[in-house]
Amino acid sequence: MKRMVVMRLGKTMVGVAGLLVCLIVGASVALGAGSAGTPAGGRIQLFVQPGQGQGKGKILFTGAVGDYGSSSPATSSGGKKFGTATLKKGTITIDLTAISAKVDKANPTVNAATCSASITETAAAPVVSGTGLYAGIHGTVRLTESFGFIGSTYKSGPKKGRCNMSNSAPTVAQMGTVYGSGTVSF
C-alpha cells in the first residue's frame, strides 16, 4: 500500500512539474513573440551625445522605441539634411533640415568676461524611414540642440588677454547635447 501511494505521489509530482515546465516555456515563447514583432508606436524620447565633429556620437531612444547605438554624420539629398541612428535592432532616419538651418544661423550668447558662449535651438524633425525592426517608422520629433564652449584668449599683441572669438580660434572646451521627443507610428 505504501508503495502504491509513493508511486501515485511520484506520478503527481511528475505531472505538476511537467505542467510548470509547459507554463514557463509557453509564457517565454509568448513574451518572446510579443517583443520580436513590430513596435506598437507611440511617444518616444531620444538623447544624443554628439561625437567630435558631426555625427559619430551615441544615441538612445526610450518609450515606444527602446534601443541604442550610434549617430552618423548628416547626409544631404535634394536640399535636405538627414541623420541616421544605427541601433541594435535597425536604423532610424530623421530629416534634420529645419534644426540644421536654425543652428547654422544662430547667434551665440557670448560672455566676453569669461570667453564663453552658448546656443540652443529647437525645431520639428520628421522621422522619415527605418530598417530592421523599425521598417515603416514615421512621425515627428521636436529636437533641441544645445552647445556651449569656452574660447581662447589672445596670447600677444594689443588684444593680449582678451577673448578671441574668431571662427579660426581654438576652443578651450566644448560640449553639446541633443534631446528630442515626439510620436511615431509603424
PDB file of C-alpha atoms in Angstrom:
ATOM      1  CA  MET A   1       0.000   0.000   0.000  1.00  0.00           C
ATOM      2  CA  LYS A   2       2.809   2.369   0.900  1.00  0.00           C
ATOM      3  CA  ARG A   3       4.470   1.590  -2.405  1.00  0.00           C
ATOM      4  CA  MET A   4       1.284   2.435  -4.364  1.00  0.00           C
ATOM      5  CA  VAL A   5       0.905   5.798  -2.526  1.00  0.00           C
ATOM      6  CA  VAL A   6       4.555   6.667  -3.294  1.00  0.00           C
ATOM      7  CA  MET A   7       4.004   5.778  -6.971  1.00  0.00           C
ATOM      8  CA  ARG A   8       0.862   7.949  -7.120  1.00  0.00           C
ATOM      9  CA  LEU A   9       2.671  10.832  -5.389  1.00  0.00           C
ATOM     10  CA  GLY A  10       5.591  10.334  -7.782  1.00  0.00           C
ATOM     11  CA  LYS A  11       3.285  10.493 -10.806  1.00  0.00           C
ATOM     12  CA  THR A  12       1.525  13.544  -9.348  1.00  0.00           C
ATOM     13  CA  MET A  13       4.875  15.299  -8.794  1.00  0.00           C
ATOM     14  CA  VAL A  14       5.935  14.499 -12.354  1.00  0.00           C
ATOM     15  CA  GLY A  15       2.585  15.810 -13.633  1.00  0.00           C
ATOM     16  CA  VAL A  16       2.862  19.042 -11.603  1.00  0.00           C
ATOM     17  CA  ALA A  17       6.485  19.523 -12.712  1.00  0.00           C
ATOM     18  CA  GLY A  18       5.507  18.923 -16.351  1.00  0.00           C
ATOM     19  CA  LEU A  19       2.644  21.420 -16.075  1.00  0.00           C
ATOM     20  CA  LEU A  20       5.000  24.059 -14.603  1.00  0.00           C
ATOM     21  CA  VAL A  21       7.536  23.498 -17.389  1.00  0.00           C
ATOM     22  CA  CYS A  22       4.789  23.886 -20.020  1.00  0.00           C
ATOM     23  CA  LEU A  23       3.549  27.105 -18.402  1.00  0.00           C
ATOM     24  CA  ILE A  24       7.044  28.590 -18.169  1.00  0.00           C
ATOM     25  CA  VAL A  25       8.015  27.626 -21.718  1.00  0.00           C
ATOM     26  CA  GLY A  26       4.656  28.822 -23.068  1.00  0.00           C
ATOM     27  CA  ALA A  27       4.954  32.170 -21.285  1.00  0.00           C
ATOM     28  CA  SER A  28       8.518  32.619 -22.526  1.00  0.00           C
ATOM     29  CA  VAL A  29       7.506  31.906 -26.109  1.00  0.00           C
ATOM     30  CA  ALA A  30       4.522  34.269 -25.847  1.00  0.00           C
ATOM     31  CA  LEU A  31       6.623  37.070 -24.354  1.00  0.00           C
ATOM     32  CA  GLY A  32       9.372  36.499 -26.893  1.00  0.00           C
ATOM     33  CA  ALA A  33       6.933  36.619 -29.769  1.00  0.00           C
ATOM     34  CA  GLY A  34       5.459  39.886 -28.500  1.00  0.00           C
ATOM     35  CA  SER A  35       8.852  41.575 -28.159  1.00  0.00           C
ATOM     36  CA  ALA A  36      10.171  40.401 -31.539  1.00  0.00           C
ATOM     37  CA  GLY A  37       7.327  41.927 -33.582  1.00  0.00           C
ATOM     38  CA  THR A  38       6.940  45.447 -34.903  1.00  0.00           C
ATOM     39  CA  PRO A  39       6.749  48.015 -32.080  1.00  0.00           C
ATOM     40  CA  ALA A  40       3.298  49.436 -31.415  1.00  0.00           C
ATOM     41  CA  GLY A  41       4.335  53.068 -31.908  1.00  0.00           C
ATOM     42  CA  GLY A  42       3.623  55.950 -29.550  1.00  0.00           C
ATOM     43  CA  ARG A  43       5.687  58.538 -27.658  1.00  0.00           C
ATOM     44  CA  ILE A  44       9.468  58.425 -27.937  1.00  0.00           C
ATOM     45  CA  GLN A  45      12.345  60.352 -26.453  1.00  0.00           C
ATOM     46  CA  LEU A  46      15.819  60.474 -27.916  1.00  0.00           C
ATOM     47  CA  PHE A  47      19.079  61.505 -26.314  1.00  0.00           C
ATOM     48  CA  VAL A  48      22.241  62.181 -28.314  1.00  0.00           C
ATOM     49  CA  GLN A  49      25.749  62.602 -27.026  1.00  0.00           C
ATOM     50  CA  PRO A  50      27.437  64.084 -30.113  1.00  0.00           C
ATOM     51  CA  GLY A  51      30.856  62.845 -31.166  1.00  0.00           C
ATOM     52  CA  GLN A  52      33.712  65.002 -32.396  1.00  0.00           C
ATOM     53  CA  GLY A  53      32.518  66.826 -35.490  1.00  0.00           C
ATOM     54  CA  GLN A  54      29.101  65.985 -36.883  1.00  0.00           C
ATOM     55  CA  GLY A  55      27.719  62.547 -36.084  1.00  0.00           C
ATOM     56  CA  LYS A  56      29.712  59.627 -34.715  1.00  0.00           C
ATOM     57  CA  GLY A  57      28.047  60.050 -31.327  1.00  0.00           C
ATOM     58  CA  LYS A  58      25.980  57.908 -29.011  1.00  0.00           C
ATOM     59  CA  ILE A  59      22.188  57.826 -29.277  1.00  0.00           C
ATOM     60  CA  LEU A  60      19.493  56.372 -27.015  1.00  0.00           C
ATOM     61  CA  PHE A  61      15.753  56.029 -27.693  1.00  0.00           C
ATOM     62  CA  THR A  62      13.219  55.446 -24.916  1.00  0.00           C
ATOM     63  CA  GLY A  63       9.464  54.954 -24.938  1.00  0.00           C
ATOM     64  CA  ALA A  64       7.883  53.210 -27.940  1.00  0.00           C
ATOM     65  CA  VAL A  65      11.404  52.631 -29.329  1.00  0.00           C
ATOM     66  CA  GLY A  66      13.736  51.274 -26.643  1.00  0.00           C
ATOM     67  CA  ASP A  67      17.112  50.951 -28.317  1.00  0.00           C
ATOM     68  CA  TYR A  68      20.583  52.467 -28.508  1.00  0.00           C
ATOM     69  CA  GLY A  69      23.541  52.791 -30.838  1.00  0.00           C
ATOM     70  CA  SER A  70      25.426  55.462 -32.755  1.00  0.00           C
ATOM     71  CA  SER A  71      24.578  58.528 -34.800  1.00  0.00           C
ATOM     72  CA  SER A  72      26.004  59.122 -38.255  1.00  0.00           C
ATOM     73  CA  PRO A  73      27.199  62.360 -39.841  1.00  0.00           C
ATOM     74  CA  ALA A  74      24.341  64.194 -41.564  1.00  0.00           C
ATOM     75  CA  THR A  75      23.970  63.500 -45.272  1.00  0.00           C
ATOM     76  CA  SER A  76      22.443  65.835 -47.863  1.00  0.00           C
ATOM     77  CA  SER A  77      19.991  64.853 -50.571  1.00  0.00           C
ATOM     78  CA  GLY A  78      17.752  67.101 -52.652  1.00  0.00           C
ATOM     79  CA  GLY A  79      18.464  70.152 -50.492  1.00  0.00           C
ATOM     80  CA  LYS A  80      17.649  68.316 -47.258  1.00  0.00           C
ATOM     81  CA  LYS A  81      19.855  67.032 -44.425  1.00  0.00           C
ATOM     82  CA  PHE A  82      19.299  63.610 -42.901  1.00  0.00           C
ATOM     83  CA  GLY A  83      20.740  61.922 -39.836  1.00  0.00           C
ATOM     84  CA  THR A  84      20.651  58.166 -39.327  1.00  0.00           C
ATOM     85  CA  ALA A  85      20.724  56.367 -35.993  1.00  0.00           C
ATOM     86  CA  THR A  86      22.288  52.920 -36.296  1.00  0.00           C
ATOM     87  CA  LEU A  87      20.674  50.975 -33.455  1.00  0.00           C
ATOM     88  CA  LYS A  88      20.923  47.372 -32.249  1.00  0.00           C
ATOM     89  CA  LYS A  89      17.633  46.358 -33.948  1.00  0.00           C
ATOM     90  CA  GLY A  90      17.724  48.538 -37.089  1.00  0.00           C
ATOM     91  CA  THR A  91      18.163  52.115 -38.261  1.00  0.00           C
ATOM     92  CA  ILE A  92      16.021  55.243 -37.977  1.00  0.00           C
ATOM     93  CA  THR A  93      16.485  58.204 -40.349  1.00  0.00           C
ATOM     94  CA  ILE A  94      15.385  61.705 -39.342  1.00  0.00           C
ATOM     95  CA  ASP A  95      15.087  64.836 -41.521  1.00  0.00           C
ATOM     96  CA  LEU A  96      17.401  67.387 -39.839  1.00  0.00           C
ATOM     97  CA  THR A  97      16.872  70.197 -42.377  1.00  0.00           C
ATOM     98  CA  ALA A  98      14.942  72.607 -40.107  1.00  0.00           C
ATOM     99  CA  ILE A  99      17.093  72.175 -36.987  1.00  0.00           C
ATOM    100  CA  SER A 100      20.316  72.401 -39.032  1.00  0.00           C
ATOM    101  CA  ALA A 101      19.170  75.664 -40.638  1.00  0.00           C
ATOM    102  CA  LYS A 102      18.343  77.184 -37.242  1.00  0.00           C
ATOM    103  CA  VAL A 103      21.659  76.117 -35.682  1.00  0.00           C
ATOM    104  CA  ASP A 104      23.634  77.363 -38.713  1.00  0.00           C
ATOM    105  CA  LYS A 105      22.015  80.826 -38.440  1.00  0.00           C
ATOM    106  CA  ALA A 106      22.090  81.047 -34.632  1.00  0.00           C
ATOM    107  CA  ASN A 107      23.882  83.880 -32.880  1.00  0.00           C
ATOM    108  CA  PRO A 108      25.546  82.528 -29.752  1.00  0.00           C
ATOM    109  CA  THR A 109      25.037  84.190 -26.406  1.00  0.00           C
ATOM    110  CA  VAL A 110      28.565  85.377 -25.597  1.00  0.00           C
ATOM    111  CA  ASN A 111      30.058  86.396 -22.250  1.00  0.00           C
ATOM    112  CA  ALA A 112      33.257  88.317 -23.078  1.00  0.00           C
ATOM    113  CA  ALA A 113      34.383  88.326 -19.426  1.00  0.00           C
ATOM    114  CA  THR A 114      34.595  84.515 -19.328  1.00  0.00           C
ATOM    115  CA  CYS A 115      35.200  83.873 -23.050  1.00  0.00           C
ATOM    116  CA  SER A 116      32.203  81.540 -23.065  1.00  0.00           C
ATOM    117  CA  ALA A 117      29.279  81.205 -25.448  1.00  0.00           C
ATOM    118  CA  SER A 118      26.222  79.012 -25.949  1.00  0.00           C
ATOM    119  CA  ILE A 119      23.349  78.410 -28.343  1.00  0.00           C
ATOM    120  CA  THR A 120      20.103  76.487 -28.016  1.00  0.00           C
ATOM    121  CA  GLU A 121      17.724  75.915 -30.913  1.00  0.00           C
ATOM    122  CA  THR A 122      14.563  73.819 -31.289  1.00  0.00           C
ATOM    123  CA  ALA A 123      12.712  72.621 -34.415  1.00  0.00           C
ATOM    124  CA  ALA A 124      10.432  69.836 -35.615  1.00  0.00           C
ATOM    125  CA  ALA A 125      12.200  66.927 -37.335  1.00  0.00           C
ATOM    126  CA  PRO A 126      10.234  64.355 -39.354  1.00  0.00           C
ATOM    127  CA  VAL A 127      11.096  60.683 -38.812  1.00  0.00           C
ATOM    128  CA  VAL A 128      11.235  59.537 -42.438  1.00  0.00           C
ATOM    129  CA  SER A 129      12.306  55.881 -42.573  1.00  0.00           C
ATOM    130  CA  GLY A 130      13.756  52.887 -40.822  1.00  0.00           C
ATOM    131  CA  THR A 131      15.165  49.422 -41.370  1.00  0.00           C
ATOM    132  CA  GLY A 132      15.056  46.159 -39.430  1.00  0.00           C
ATOM    133  CA  LEU A 133      12.594  46.331 -36.535  1.00  0.00           C
ATOM    134  CA  TYR A 134      11.918  49.989 -37.435  1.00  0.00           C
ATOM    135  CA  ALA A 135      10.901  49.446 -41.087  1.00  0.00           C
ATOM    136  CA  GLY A 136       7.913  51.662 -41.883  1.00  0.00           C
ATOM    137  CA  ILE A 137       8.512  54.083 -38.992  1.00  0.00           C
ATOM    138  CA  HIS A 138       7.230  57.635 -39.442  1.00  0.00           C
ATOM    139  CA  GLY A 139       6.292  60.562 -37.246  1.00  0.00           C
ATOM    140  CA  THR A 140       7.836  63.750 -35.901  1.00  0.00           C
ATOM    141  CA  VAL A 141      10.140  64.598 -33.025  1.00  0.00           C
ATOM    142  CA  ARG A 142      10.833  68.046 -31.632  1.00  0.00           C
ATOM    143  CA  LEU A 143      14.623  68.309 -31.408  1.00  0.00           C
ATOM    144  CA  THR A 144      16.540  70.706 -29.166  1.00  0.00           C
ATOM    145  CA  GLU A 145      20.255  71.175 -29.793  1.00  0.00           C
ATOM    146  CA  SER A 146      22.357  72.948 -27.166  1.00  0.00           C
ATOM    147  CA  PHE A 147      26.046  73.725 -27.492  1.00  0.00           C
ATOM    148  CA  GLY A 148      28.435  75.609 -25.266  1.00  0.00           C
ATOM    149  CA  PHE A 149      32.099  76.434 -25.496  1.00  0.00           C
ATOM    150  CA  ILE A 150      34.875  78.395 -23.847  1.00  0.00           C
ATOM    151  CA  GLY A 151      37.057  80.271 -26.282  1.00  0.00           C
ATOM    152  CA  SER A 152      40.746  81.022 -26.063  1.00  0.00           C
ATOM    153  CA  THR A 153      42.384  84.375 -25.407  1.00  0.00           C
ATOM    154  CA  TYR A 154      44.886  86.308 -27.498  1.00  0.00           C
ATOM    155  CA  LYS A 155      48.383  85.375 -26.361  1.00  0.00           C
ATOM    156  CA  SER A 156      50.146  88.519 -27.642  1.00  0.00           C
ATOM    157  CA  GLY A 157      49.619  91.855 -29.329  1.00  0.00           C
ATOM    158  CA  PRO A 158      47.289  94.722 -28.464  1.00  0.00           C
ATOM    159  CA  LYS A 159      44.414  92.305 -27.618  1.00  0.00           C
ATOM    160  CA  LYS A 160      46.532  90.114 -25.289  1.00  0.00           C
ATOM    161  CA  GLY A 161      44.362  88.514 -22.598  1.00  0.00           C
ATOM    162  CA  ARG A 162      41.059  89.329 -24.309  1.00  0.00           C
ATOM    163  CA  CYS A 163      38.736  86.713 -25.808  1.00  0.00           C
ATOM    164  CA  ASN A 164      39.481  85.530 -29.301  1.00  0.00           C
ATOM    165  CA  MET A 165      36.009  84.714 -30.626  1.00  0.00           C
ATOM    166  CA  SER A 166      37.012  84.470 -34.275  1.00  0.00           C
ATOM    167  CA  ASN A 167      35.893  81.376 -36.183  1.00  0.00           C
ATOM    168  CA  SER A 168      39.510  80.240 -36.552  1.00  0.00           C
ATOM    169  CA  ALA A 169      40.325  80.496 -32.824  1.00  0.00           C
ATOM    170  CA  PRO A 170      40.701  77.189 -30.962  1.00  0.00           C
ATOM    171  CA  THR A 171      38.282  76.401 -28.146  1.00  0.00           C
ATOM    172  CA  VAL A 172      39.434  75.538 -24.643  1.00  0.00           C
ATOM    173  CA  ALA A 173      36.427  73.284 -24.012  1.00  0.00           C
ATOM    174  CA  GLN A 174      33.131  72.492 -25.703  1.00  0.00           C
ATOM    175  CA  MET A 175      30.069  70.365 -25.087  1.00  0.00           C
ATOM    176  CA  GLY A 176      26.832  69.701 -26.887  1.00  0.00           C
ATOM    177  CA  THR A 177      23.625  67.796 -26.308  1.00  0.00           C
ATOM    178  CA  VAL A 178      20.618  66.906 -28.412  1.00  0.00           C
ATOM    179  CA  TYR A 179      17.279  65.894 -26.937  1.00  0.00           C
ATOM    180  CA  GLY A 180      14.030  65.161 -28.708  1.00  0.00           C
ATOM    181  CA  SER A 181      10.541  63.864 -28.053  1.00  0.00           C
ATOM    182  CA  GLY A 182       7.593  63.093 -30.269  1.00  0.00           C
ATOM    183  CA  THR A 183       5.321  60.391 -31.590  1.00  0.00           C
ATOM    184  CA  VAL A 184       5.975  57.636 -34.129  1.00  0.00           C
ATOM    185  CA  SER A 185       3.856  55.053 -35.920  1.00  0.00           C
ATOM    186  CA  PHE A 186       4.649  51.938 -37.946  1.00  0.00           C
TER     187      PHE A 186
END
